[in-house]
Amino acid sequence: MKQSVKMIVGNWKMNGLAADLAQAEAVRVSLAEAPTGNRVGLCFPATLIAQAAGRLKGSPVEVGGQDCHAAASGAYTGSVSAEMLKEAGASLVIAGHSERRAGFGETDADVAAKVKAALRAGLEPIVCVGETLEQRDAGRALEVVTLQVAGSLPESLSGRAFAVAYEPVWAIGTGRTPTVEQVAEMHAAIRQAQVERLGAARAPILYGGSVNPKNAAELLGVDGVDGVLVGGASLKADDFLAIVRAG
Ligand code: PEP
């Protein structure tokens, strides 16, 4: 008997042209034929959001962006605002993915500003946190991640819909995953940090990092894991659907 609704979200990263939306269509068709009790979302590159939203309209697949600027509009060449994502048809947005923290120098304060922007636009943010291998090897994983939670979750999240994704940097795209004990320990620490920051918050806490059809059931079964954020394995409908149905 299924215990709870899981949140399964795919992150296509900088992958996908219009033709690849056939994979998203396949997810839609499969979920129409055999519905799941889980929440399902796909975060597309900004260029595909409007098309994806049109093609997934009326389906249970929620559409998300992968990042947004903190401002609603302005002289920020190349950036996309939360309002633009919302108008294009998104309902979710990822904030603070480690590829943005590391590659674009985003701080916890930057992430918190993006989360506020998401709320302003009516998007549900998925706030990513996670330690590097160096930090874990130094025994600092819990400290680093709980500080990220405190710094990346603005007080205005209180009472609003959002999710946190625990994504150890060393597990993203590497095929490596933490042990179930490490995941459970971190999710409990994130839950506590979230409650300390926002009060009795019950936002889902997702695990992300090399989730695939083979390990999804085990990871989704870990105490405190309310869903998964899936990168590479979300690009192919069959793999993504296997994960959606594993929870
Ligand atoms: C991610 O980018 O959020 C991610 C978890 O990637 P992957 O599943 O490919 O490790």
XYZ file of N, CA, C and O in Angstrom, residues 6 18 28 33 57-58 60 102 109 122 139 147 155 161-162 175 179 239:
72
model
N 4.670 11.151 -3.645
C 6.046 11.593 -3.860
C 6.060 12.663 -4.958
O 5.158 12.704 -5.802
N 13.079 21.323 -29.847
C 11.630 21.075 -29.931
C 11.314 19.593 -30.170
O 10.364 19.055 -29.588
N 3.398 12.265 -20.788
C 1.983 12.661 -20.671
C 1.050 11.502 -21.034
O 0.116 11.181 -20.308
N -2.726 7.116 -19.547
C -3.169 5.715 -19.656
C -3.152 5.010 -18.303
O -4.033 4.219 -17.990
N -0.596 20.737 -21.516
C -1.786 21.347 -20.920
C -2.854 20.278 -20.628
O -3.115 19.411 -21.452
N -3.443 20.372 -19.456
C -4.501 19.415 -19.110
C -3.968 18.094 -18.601
O -4.729 17.220 -18.198
N -1.250 15.865 -15.970
C -0.744 16.079 -14.609
C 0.734 16.485 -14.568
O 1.275 16.696 -13.489
N 28.055 26.857 -8.365
C 29.482 26.699 -8.658
C 29.875 27.449 -9.935
O 30.885 28.147 -9.962
N 22.398 34.132 -0.528
C 21.577 35.357 -0.617
C 20.996 35.504 -2.018
O 19.831 35.908 -2.178
N 4.293 33.806 -8.500
C 3.330 32.702 -8.370
C 3.892 31.361 -8.804
O 3.140 30.459 -9.177
N 34.018 16.048 6.936
C 33.041 15.878 8.023
C 32.130 17.083 8.198
O 31.515 17.267 9.252
N 23.470 25.251 6.828
C 23.706 26.693 6.624
C 23.100 27.154 5.299
O 22.542 28.250 5.196
N 12.241 34.197 4.703
C 11.115 34.039 5.642
C 9.773 34.054 4.928
O 8.804 33.467 5.399
N 3.900 27.240 -0.837
C 4.305 25.944 -1.393
C 5.726 26.035 -1.948
O 6.035 26.927 -2.735
N 6.577 25.136 -1.526
C 7.933 25.047 -2.064
C 8.486 23.668 -1.738
O 7.875 22.906 -0.976
N 27.006 9.092 -11.276
C 26.681 7.685 -11.068
C 26.897 7.250 -9.630
O 26.612 6.114 -9.264
N 24.912 6.699 0.710
C 24.228 5.538 1.279
C 22.844 5.974 1.764
O 22.604 7.170 1.996
N 12.938 6.000 -18.996
C 13.686 6.039 -17.729
C 12.946 6.885 -16.701
O 12.811 6.498 -15.533
